[in-house]
mmCIF file of C-alpha atoms (C1' of nucleotides) in Angstrom:
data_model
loop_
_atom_site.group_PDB
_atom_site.id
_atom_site.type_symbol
_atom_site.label_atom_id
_atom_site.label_comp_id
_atom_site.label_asym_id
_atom_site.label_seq_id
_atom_site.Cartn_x
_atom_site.Cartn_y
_atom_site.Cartn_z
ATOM 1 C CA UNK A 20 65.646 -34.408 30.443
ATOM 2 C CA UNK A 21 65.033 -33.799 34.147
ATOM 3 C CA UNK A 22 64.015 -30.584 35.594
ATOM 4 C CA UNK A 23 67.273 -28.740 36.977
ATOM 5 C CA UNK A 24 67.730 -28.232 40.643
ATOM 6 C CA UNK A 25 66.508 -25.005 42.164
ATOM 7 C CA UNK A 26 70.263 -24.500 43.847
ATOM 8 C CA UNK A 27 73.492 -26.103 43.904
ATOM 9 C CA UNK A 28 73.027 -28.989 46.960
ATOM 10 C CA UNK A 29 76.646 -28.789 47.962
ATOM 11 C CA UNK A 30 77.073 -25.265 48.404
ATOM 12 C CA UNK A 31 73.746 -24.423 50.623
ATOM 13 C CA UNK A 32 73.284 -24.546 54.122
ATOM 14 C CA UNK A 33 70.447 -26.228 55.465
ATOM 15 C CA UNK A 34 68.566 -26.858 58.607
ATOM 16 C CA UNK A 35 67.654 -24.100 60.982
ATOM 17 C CA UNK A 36 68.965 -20.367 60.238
ATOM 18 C CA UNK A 37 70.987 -18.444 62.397
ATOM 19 C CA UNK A 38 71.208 -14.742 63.420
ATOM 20 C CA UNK A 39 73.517 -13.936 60.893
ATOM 21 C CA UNK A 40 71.867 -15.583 58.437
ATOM 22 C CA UNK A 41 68.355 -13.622 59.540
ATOM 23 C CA UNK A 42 70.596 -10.573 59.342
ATOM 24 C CA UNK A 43 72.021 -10.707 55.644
ATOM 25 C CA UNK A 44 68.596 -11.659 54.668
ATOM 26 C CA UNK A 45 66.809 -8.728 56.779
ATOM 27 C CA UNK A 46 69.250 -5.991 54.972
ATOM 28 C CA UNK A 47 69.065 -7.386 51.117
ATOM 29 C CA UNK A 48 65.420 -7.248 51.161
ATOM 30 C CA UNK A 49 65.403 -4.170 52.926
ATOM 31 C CA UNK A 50 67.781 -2.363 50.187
ATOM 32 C CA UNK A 51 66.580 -4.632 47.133
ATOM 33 C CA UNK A 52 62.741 -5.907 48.376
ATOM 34 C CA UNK A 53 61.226 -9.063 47.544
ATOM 35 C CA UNK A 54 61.679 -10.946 44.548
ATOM 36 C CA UNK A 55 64.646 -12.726 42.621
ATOM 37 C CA UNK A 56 64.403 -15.233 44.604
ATOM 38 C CA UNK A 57 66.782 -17.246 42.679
ATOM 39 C CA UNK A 58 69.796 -15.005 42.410
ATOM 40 C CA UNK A 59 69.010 -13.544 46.436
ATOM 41 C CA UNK A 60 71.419 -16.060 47.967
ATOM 42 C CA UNK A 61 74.296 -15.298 46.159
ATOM 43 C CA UNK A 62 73.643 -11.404 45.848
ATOM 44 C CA UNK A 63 73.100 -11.225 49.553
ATOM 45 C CA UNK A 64 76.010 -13.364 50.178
ATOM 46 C CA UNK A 65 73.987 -16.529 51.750
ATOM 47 C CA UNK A 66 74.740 -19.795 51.482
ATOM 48 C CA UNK A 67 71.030 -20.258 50.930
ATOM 49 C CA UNK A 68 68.651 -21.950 48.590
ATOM 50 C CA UNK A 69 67.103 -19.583 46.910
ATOM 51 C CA UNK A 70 63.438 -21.044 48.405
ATOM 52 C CA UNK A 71 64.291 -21.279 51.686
ATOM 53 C CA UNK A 72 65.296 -18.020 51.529
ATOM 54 C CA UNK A 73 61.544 -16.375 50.385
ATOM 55 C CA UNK A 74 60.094 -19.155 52.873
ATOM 56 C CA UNK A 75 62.086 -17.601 55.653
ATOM 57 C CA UNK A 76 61.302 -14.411 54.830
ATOM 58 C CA UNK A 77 57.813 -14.747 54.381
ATOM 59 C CA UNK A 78 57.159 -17.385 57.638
ATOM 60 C CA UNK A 79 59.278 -15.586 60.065
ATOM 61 C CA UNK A 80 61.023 -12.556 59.068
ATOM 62 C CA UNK A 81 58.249 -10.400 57.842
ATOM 63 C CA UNK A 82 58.169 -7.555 59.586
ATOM 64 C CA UNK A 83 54.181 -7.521 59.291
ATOM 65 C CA UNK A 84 53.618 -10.536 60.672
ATOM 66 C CA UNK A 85 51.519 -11.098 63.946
ATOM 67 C CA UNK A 86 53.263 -13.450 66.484
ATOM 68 C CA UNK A 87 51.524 -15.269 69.138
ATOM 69 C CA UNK A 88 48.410 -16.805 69.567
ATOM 70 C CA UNK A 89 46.070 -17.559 67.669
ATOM 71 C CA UNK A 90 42.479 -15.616 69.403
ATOM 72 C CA UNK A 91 39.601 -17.421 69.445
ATOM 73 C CA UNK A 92 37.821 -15.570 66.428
ATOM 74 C CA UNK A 93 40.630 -16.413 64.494
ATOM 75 C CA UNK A 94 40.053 -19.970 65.081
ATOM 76 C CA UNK A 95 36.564 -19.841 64.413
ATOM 77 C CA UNK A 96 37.373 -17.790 61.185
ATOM 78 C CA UNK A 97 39.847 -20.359 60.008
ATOM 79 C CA UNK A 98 37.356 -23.166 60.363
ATOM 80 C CA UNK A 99 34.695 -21.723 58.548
ATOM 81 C CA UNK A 100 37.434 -20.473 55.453
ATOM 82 C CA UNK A 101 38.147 -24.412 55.847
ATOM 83 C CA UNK A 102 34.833 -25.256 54.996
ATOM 84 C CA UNK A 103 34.799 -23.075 52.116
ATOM 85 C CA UNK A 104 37.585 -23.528 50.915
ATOM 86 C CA UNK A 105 39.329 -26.925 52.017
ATOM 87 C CA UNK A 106 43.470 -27.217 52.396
ATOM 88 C CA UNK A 107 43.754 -23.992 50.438
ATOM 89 C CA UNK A 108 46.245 -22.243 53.344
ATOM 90 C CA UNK A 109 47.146 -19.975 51.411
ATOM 91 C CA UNK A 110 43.749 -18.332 50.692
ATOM 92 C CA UNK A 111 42.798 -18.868 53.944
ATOM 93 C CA UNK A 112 46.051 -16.991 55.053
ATOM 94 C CA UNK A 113 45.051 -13.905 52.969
ATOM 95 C CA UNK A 114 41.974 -13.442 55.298
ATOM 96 C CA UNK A 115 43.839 -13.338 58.757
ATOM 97 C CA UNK A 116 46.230 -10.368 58.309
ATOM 98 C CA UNK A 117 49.789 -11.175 59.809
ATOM 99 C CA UNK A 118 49.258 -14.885 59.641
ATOM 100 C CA UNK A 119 51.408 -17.134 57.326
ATOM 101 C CA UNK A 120 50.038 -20.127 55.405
ATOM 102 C CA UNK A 121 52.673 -22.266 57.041
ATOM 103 C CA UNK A 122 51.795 -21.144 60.252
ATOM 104 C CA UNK A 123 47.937 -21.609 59.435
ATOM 105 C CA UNK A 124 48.540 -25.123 58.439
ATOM 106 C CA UNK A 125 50.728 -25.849 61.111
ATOM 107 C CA UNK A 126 48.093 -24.891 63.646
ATOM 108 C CA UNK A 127 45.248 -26.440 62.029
ATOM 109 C CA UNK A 128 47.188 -30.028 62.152
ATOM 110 C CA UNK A 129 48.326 -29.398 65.726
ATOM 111 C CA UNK A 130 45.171 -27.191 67.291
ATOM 112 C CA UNK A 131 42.099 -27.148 65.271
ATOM 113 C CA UNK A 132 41.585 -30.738 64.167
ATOM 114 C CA UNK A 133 41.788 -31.612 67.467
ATOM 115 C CA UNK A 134 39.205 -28.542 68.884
ATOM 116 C CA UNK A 135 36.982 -29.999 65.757
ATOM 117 C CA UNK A 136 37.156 -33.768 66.888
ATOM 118 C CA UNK A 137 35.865 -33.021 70.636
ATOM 119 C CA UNK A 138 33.040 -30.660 69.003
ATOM 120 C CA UNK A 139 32.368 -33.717 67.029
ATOM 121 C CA UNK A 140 32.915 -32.629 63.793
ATOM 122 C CA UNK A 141 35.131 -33.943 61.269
ATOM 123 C CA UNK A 142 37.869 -31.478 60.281
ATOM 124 C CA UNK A 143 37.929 -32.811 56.519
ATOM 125 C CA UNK A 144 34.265 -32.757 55.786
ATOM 126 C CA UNK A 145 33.149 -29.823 58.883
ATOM 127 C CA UNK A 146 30.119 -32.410 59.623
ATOM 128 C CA UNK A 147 29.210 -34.304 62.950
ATOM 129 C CA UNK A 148 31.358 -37.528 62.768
ATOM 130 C CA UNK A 149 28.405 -39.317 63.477
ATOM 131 C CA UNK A 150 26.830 -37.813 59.804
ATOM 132 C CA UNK A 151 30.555 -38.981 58.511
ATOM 133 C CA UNK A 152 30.638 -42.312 59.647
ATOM 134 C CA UNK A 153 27.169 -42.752 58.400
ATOM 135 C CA UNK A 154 27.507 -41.521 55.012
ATOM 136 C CA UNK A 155 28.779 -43.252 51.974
ATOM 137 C CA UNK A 156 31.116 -41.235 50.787
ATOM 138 C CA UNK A 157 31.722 -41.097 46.532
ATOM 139 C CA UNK A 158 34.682 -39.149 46.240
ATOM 140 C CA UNK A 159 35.404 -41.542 43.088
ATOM 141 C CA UNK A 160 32.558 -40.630 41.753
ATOM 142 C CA UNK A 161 33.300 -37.050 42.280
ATOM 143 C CA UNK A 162 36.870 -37.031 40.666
ATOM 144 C CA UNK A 163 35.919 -38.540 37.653
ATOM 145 C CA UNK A 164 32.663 -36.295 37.018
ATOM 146 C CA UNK A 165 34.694 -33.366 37.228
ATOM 147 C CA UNK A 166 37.528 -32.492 35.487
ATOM 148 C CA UNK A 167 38.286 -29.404 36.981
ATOM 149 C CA UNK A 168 40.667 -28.437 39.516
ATOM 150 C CA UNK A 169 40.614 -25.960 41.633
ATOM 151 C CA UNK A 170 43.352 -24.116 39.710
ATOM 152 C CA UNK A 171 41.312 -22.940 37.102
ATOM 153 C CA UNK A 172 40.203 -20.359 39.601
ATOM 154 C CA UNK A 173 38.360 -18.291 36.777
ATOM 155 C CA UNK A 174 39.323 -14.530 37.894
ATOM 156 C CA UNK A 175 36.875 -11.527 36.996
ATOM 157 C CA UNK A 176 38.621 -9.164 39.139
ATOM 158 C CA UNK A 177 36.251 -6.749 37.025
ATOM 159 C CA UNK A 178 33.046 -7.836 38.760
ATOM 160 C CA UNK A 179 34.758 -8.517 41.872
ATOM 161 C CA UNK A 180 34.157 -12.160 41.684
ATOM 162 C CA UNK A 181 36.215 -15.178 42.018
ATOM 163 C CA UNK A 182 34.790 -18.648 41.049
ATOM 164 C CA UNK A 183 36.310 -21.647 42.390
ATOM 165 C CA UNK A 184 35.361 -24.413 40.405
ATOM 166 C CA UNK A 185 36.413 -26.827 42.983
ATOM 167 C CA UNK A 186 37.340 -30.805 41.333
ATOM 168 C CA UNK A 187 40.444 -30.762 43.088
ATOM 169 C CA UNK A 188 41.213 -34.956 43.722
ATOM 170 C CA UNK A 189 42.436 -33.584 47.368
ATOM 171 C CA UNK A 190 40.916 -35.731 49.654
ATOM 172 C CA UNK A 191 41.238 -33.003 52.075
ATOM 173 C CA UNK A 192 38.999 -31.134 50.018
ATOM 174 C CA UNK A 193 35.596 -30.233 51.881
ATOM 175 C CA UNK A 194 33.683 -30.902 48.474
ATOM 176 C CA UNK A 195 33.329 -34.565 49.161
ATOM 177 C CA UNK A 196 30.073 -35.330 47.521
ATOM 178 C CA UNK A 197 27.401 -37.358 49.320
ATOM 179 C CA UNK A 198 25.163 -40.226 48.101
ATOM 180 C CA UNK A 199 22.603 -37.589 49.154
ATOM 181 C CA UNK A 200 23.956 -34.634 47.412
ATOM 182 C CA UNK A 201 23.796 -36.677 44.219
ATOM 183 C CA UNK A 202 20.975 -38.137 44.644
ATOM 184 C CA UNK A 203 19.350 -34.413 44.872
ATOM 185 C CA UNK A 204 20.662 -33.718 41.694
ATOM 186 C CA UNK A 205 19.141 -35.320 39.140
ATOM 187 C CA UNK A 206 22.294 -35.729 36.658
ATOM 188 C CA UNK A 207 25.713 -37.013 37.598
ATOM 189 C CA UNK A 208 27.670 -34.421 36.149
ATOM 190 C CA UNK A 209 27.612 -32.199 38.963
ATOM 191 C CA UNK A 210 30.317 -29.378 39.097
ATOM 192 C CA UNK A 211 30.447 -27.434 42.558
ATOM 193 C CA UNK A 212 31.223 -23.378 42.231
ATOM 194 C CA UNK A 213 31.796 -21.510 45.005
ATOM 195 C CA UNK A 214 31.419 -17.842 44.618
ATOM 196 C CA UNK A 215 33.368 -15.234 46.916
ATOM 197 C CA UNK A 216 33.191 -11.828 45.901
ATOM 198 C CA UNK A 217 35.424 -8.755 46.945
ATOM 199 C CA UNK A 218 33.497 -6.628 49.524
ATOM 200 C CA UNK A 219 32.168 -4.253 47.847
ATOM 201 C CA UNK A 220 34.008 -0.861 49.548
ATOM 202 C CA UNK A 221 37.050 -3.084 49.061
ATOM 203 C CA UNK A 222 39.593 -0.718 47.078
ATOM 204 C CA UNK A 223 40.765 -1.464 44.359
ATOM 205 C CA UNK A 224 44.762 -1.895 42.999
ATOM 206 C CA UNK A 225 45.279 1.003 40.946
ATOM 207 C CA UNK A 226 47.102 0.058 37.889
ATOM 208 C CA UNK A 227 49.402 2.871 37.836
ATOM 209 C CA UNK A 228 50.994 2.514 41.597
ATOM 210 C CA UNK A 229 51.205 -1.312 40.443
ATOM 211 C CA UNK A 230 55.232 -2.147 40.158
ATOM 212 C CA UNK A 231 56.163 -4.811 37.371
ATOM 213 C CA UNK A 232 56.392 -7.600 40.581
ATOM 214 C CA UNK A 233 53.580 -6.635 42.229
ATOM 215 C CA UNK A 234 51.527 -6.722 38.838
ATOM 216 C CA UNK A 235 52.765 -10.100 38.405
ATOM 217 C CA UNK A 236 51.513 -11.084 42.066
ATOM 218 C CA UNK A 237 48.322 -9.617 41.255
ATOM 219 C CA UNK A 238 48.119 -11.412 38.156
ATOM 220 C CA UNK A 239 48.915 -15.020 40.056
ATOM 221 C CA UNK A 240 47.376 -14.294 43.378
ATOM 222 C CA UNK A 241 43.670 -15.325 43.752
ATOM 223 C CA UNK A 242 42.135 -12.550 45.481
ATOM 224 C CA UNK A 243 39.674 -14.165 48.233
ATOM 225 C CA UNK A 244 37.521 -12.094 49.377
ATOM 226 C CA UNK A 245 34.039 -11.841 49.967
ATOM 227 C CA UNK A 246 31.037 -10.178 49.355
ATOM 228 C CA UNK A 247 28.980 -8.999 52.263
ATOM 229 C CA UNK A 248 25.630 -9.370 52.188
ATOM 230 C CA UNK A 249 23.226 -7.940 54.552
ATOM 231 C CA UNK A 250 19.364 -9.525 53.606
ATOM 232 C CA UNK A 251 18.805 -9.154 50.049
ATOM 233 C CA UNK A 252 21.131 -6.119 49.723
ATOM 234 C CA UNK A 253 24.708 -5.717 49.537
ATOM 235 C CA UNK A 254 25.444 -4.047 51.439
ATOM 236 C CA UNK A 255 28.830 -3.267 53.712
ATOM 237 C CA UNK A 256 27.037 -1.909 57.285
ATOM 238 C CA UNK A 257 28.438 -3.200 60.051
ATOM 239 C CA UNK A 258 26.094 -5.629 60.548
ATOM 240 C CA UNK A 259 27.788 -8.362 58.147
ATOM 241 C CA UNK A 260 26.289 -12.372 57.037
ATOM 242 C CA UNK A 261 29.130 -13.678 54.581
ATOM 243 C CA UNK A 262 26.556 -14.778 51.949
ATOM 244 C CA UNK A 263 28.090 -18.272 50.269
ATOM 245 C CA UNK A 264 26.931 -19.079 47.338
ATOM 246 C CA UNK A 265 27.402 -22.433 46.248
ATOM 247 C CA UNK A 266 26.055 -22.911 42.550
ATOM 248 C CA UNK A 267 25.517 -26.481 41.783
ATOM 249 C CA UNK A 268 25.038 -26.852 38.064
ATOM 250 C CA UNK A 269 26.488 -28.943 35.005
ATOM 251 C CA UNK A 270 30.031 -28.884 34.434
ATOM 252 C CA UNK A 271 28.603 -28.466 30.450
ATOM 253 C CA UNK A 272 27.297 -25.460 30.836
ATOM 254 C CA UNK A 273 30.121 -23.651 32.783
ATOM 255 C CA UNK A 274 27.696 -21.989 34.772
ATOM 256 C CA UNK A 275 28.872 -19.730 37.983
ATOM 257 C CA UNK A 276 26.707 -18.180 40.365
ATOM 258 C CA UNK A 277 26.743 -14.008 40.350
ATOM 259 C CA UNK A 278 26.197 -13.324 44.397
ATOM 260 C CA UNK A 279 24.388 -9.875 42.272
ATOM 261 C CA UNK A 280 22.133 -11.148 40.181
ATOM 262 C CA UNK A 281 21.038 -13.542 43.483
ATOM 263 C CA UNK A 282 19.907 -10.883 45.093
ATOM 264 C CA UNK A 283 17.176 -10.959 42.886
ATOM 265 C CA UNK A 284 16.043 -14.553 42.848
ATOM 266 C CA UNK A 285 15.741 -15.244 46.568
ATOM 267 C CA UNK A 286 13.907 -13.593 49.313
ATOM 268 C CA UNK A 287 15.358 -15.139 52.614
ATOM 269 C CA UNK A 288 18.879 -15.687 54.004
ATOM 270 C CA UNK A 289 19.057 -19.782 54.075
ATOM 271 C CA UNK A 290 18.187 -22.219 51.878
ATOM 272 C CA UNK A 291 18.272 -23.523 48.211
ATOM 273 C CA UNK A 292 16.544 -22.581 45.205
ATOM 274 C CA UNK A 293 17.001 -23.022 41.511
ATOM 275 C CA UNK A 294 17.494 -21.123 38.799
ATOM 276 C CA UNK A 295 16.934 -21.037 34.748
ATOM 277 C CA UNK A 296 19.944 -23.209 34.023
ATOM 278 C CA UNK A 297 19.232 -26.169 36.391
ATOM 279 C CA UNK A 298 21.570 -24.095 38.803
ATOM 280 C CA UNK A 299 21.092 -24.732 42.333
ATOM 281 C CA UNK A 300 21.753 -22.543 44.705
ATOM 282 C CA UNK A 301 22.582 -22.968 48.056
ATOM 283 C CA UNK A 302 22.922 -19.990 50.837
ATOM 284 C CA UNK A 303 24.764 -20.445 53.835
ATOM 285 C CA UNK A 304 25.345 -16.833 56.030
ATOM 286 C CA UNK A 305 27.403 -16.558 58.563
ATOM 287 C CA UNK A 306 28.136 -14.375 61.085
ATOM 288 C CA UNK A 307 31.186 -14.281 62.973
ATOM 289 C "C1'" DA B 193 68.846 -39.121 86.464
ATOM 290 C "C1'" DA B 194 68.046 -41.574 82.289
ATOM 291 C "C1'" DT B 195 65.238 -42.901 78.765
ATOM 292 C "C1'" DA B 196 61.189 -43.107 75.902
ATOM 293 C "C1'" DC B 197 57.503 -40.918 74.064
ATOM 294 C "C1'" DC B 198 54.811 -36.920 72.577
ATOM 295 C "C1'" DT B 199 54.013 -32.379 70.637
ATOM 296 C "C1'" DG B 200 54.655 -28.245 68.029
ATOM 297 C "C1'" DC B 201 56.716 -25.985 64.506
ATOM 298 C "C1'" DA B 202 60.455 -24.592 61.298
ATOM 299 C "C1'" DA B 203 62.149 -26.090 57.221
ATOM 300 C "C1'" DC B 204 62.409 -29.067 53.174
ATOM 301 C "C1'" DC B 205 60.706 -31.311 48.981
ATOM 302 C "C1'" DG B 206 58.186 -32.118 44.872
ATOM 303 C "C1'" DC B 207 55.071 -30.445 41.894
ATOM 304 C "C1'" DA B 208 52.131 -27.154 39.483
ATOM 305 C "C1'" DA B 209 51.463 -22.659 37.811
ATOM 306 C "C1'" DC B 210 53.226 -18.835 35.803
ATOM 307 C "C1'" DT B 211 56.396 -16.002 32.919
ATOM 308 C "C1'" DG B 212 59.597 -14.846 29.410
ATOM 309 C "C1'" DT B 213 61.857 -16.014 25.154
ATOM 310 C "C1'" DG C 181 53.298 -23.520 20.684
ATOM 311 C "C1'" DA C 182 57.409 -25.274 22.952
ATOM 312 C "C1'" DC C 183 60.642 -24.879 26.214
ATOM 313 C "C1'" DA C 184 63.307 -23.351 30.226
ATOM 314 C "C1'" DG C 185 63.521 -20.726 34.275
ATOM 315 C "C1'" DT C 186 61.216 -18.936 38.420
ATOM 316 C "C1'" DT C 187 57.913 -18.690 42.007
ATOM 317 C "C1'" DG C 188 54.349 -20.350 45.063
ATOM 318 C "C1'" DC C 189 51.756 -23.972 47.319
ATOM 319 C "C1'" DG C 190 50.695 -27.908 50.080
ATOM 320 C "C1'" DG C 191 52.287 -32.179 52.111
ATOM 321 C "C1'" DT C 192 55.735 -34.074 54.797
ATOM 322 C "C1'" DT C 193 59.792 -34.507 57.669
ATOM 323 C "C1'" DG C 194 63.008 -33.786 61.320
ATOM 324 C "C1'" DC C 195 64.326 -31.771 65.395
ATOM 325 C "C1'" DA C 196 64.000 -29.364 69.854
ATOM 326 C "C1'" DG C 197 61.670 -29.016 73.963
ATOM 327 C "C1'" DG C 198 58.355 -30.836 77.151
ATOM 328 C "C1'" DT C 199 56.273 -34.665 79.671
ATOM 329 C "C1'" DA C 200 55.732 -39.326 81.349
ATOM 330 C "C1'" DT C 201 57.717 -43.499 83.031
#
DNA sequence: AATACCTGCAACCGCAACTGT
DNA sequence: GACAGTTGCGGTTGCAGGTAT
C-alpha cells in the first residue's frame, strides 16, 4: 500500500501565489496561528496544498522575517555554520534570526559557493581546492564505518548540549574523512561528534508557558546553539571564541565530548589532545 | 527588435522523522 | 509494536527577469 497524497492534486492551485491568496493565508494564521497544516487550506478557504501553504508562510509571509541582503557577517557566519554543520539549512537558519532555510540555501547555491571558489576554497569540504584536489578522498570508507546519521541528534537539553553524531551518506556533508584523518587514528571505526552547546545565559523554555504545539516543536527541533568559550572558562563576556569541539572516538563506545568537562583537560585555545577513552579532541575557536 | 542564454529565487517533490492511536 | 497521519527538511525544478548576441 502506497503512502496517500498529502492533498487532493485536482483541486489545488499551484505555481506562484497571488495577493489574495497571501491574504486568506495572512488572516487564518493570524486568528488560528500556525499549525494544522493539513486541514489550513480548506478551513481558510484556499485552494492550497496543505505544504505549500506552511512553506509560504514560513519563506515569505512571516511577519518576522528580515528581507534584503544578506550583510557580510552573515555570510561569513553562514560559512563557518557550513563547516560545522554541512547542508543542515535548517540549523544553520536558526542562527541568523529572520532568515529562512530556503532562503539560506538558495543563497548559498547562488552567492556563497561562488565567493568560496574565488577564495579558493571548496564549498563542500571549506578547504583550499588545491588541499581537495590533492587529497584522496574515502567517503566510502566513511559511510560504511559509521552507521549513524545525523538524525540521531542525541538531545540533552538538560546539560545544554547537543551531539551531532554526524554519518550522514550526504556527500555535501563537510565530514568527508581524509586518508590523513584516518591514518591519525589508529582504528577504522572512527565516529565524528560535534558538540554545540547552548550559551550558557541562554534562557531557557519554561515548561509551563510551553503550548501543546510549541512543546511538540521543542520536542522535534534541534536546538543549535553554542557554547561560548572565552580561554579555559565559559564564560559569556563579550569577548566571544565559539569553542568546537570535535570528539573523534569509536563509534563502540558512544562517546561525546562535554565542552565542560574540556575545560579541564586542555590549557590553550587550538589544537588536539586526547583523552581517557581514545577520544580525540580537536579545538577550533572562532571569532567572528 | 528578436532570440538565446544566464541567473536568482519561489515553489514543488519525495522522503524521513515524529506523533497519536 | 504496528500503522496511519502529519510535519519538516533538503534537493531539485521551473519560471521570470536580466543580459548578451
Amino acid at each position: 500500500m502506497g503512502r496517500s497524497p498529502c492533498c487532493e492534486k485536482e483541486h489545488t492551485n499551484k505555481g506562484a501565489w497571488t495577493k489574495e491568496e497571501d491574504e486568506r493565508l495572512i488572516k487564518h494564521i493570524k486568528i488560528h496561528g500556525e499549525g494544522c497544516w493539513r486541514s489550513l487550506p480548506k478551513v481558510a478557504g484556499l485552494f492550497r496544498c496543505g505544504k505549500s501553504c506552511r512553506l509560504r508562510w514560513i519563506n515569505y509571509l512571516r511577519p518576522d522575517l528580515k528581507r534584503g541582503n544578506f550583510t557580510e557577517a552573515e555570510d561569513e557566519l553562514i560559512i563557518n555554520l557550513h563547516s560545522l554543520l554541512g547542508n543542515k539549512w535548517s540549523l544553520i537558519a536558526a542562527r541568523l534570526p529572520g532568515r529562512t532555510d530556503n532562503e539560506i540555501k538558495n543563497y548559498w547555491n547562488t552567492h556563497i559557493k561562488r565567493k568560496l571558489y574565488s577564495r579558493g576554497i571548496d564549498p563542500q569540504t571549506h578547504r583550499s581546492l588545491n588541499a581537495t584536489a590533492t587529497t584522496t578522498m574515502v567517503t566510502t570508507s566513511n559511510k560504511k564505518m559509521n552507521n549513524h546519521n545525523i538524525s540521531n541528534i542525541n538531545h540533552d537539553i538538560n546539560n545544554n548540549n547537543l551531539e551531532l553524531l554526524n554519518g550522514t551518506e550526504d556527500s555535501n556533508s563537510s565530514s568527508d574523512v581524509t586518508t590523513e584523518e584516518l591514518a591519525f587514528h589508529p582504528h577504522n571505526q572512527l565516529n565524528l561528534d560535534l558538540s554545540i552547546g547552548l550559551p550558557s545565559n541562554q534562557p531557557k523554555h519554561s515548561s509551563s508557558t510551553v503550548n501543546p504545539e510549541n512543546k511538540r516543536k521543542l520536542k522535534q527541533e534541534p536546538q543549535v546553539v553554542y557554547q561560548w568559550y572565552n580561554g579555559n572558562n565559559i564564560n559569556t563576556s563579550q569577548q566571544q571564541h565559539v569553542c568546537l569541539c570535535y570528539g573523534l572516538g569509536f563509534q563502540s563506545n558512544n562517546q561525546t565530548c562535554s565542552c565542560k568537562t574540556m575545560g579541564t583537560s586542555t590549557t590553550t585555545l587550538t589544537g588536539t589532545t586526547t583523552t581517557n577513552n581514545n577520544l580525540y579532541r580537536i579545538y577550533q575557536p572562532m571569532s567572528f
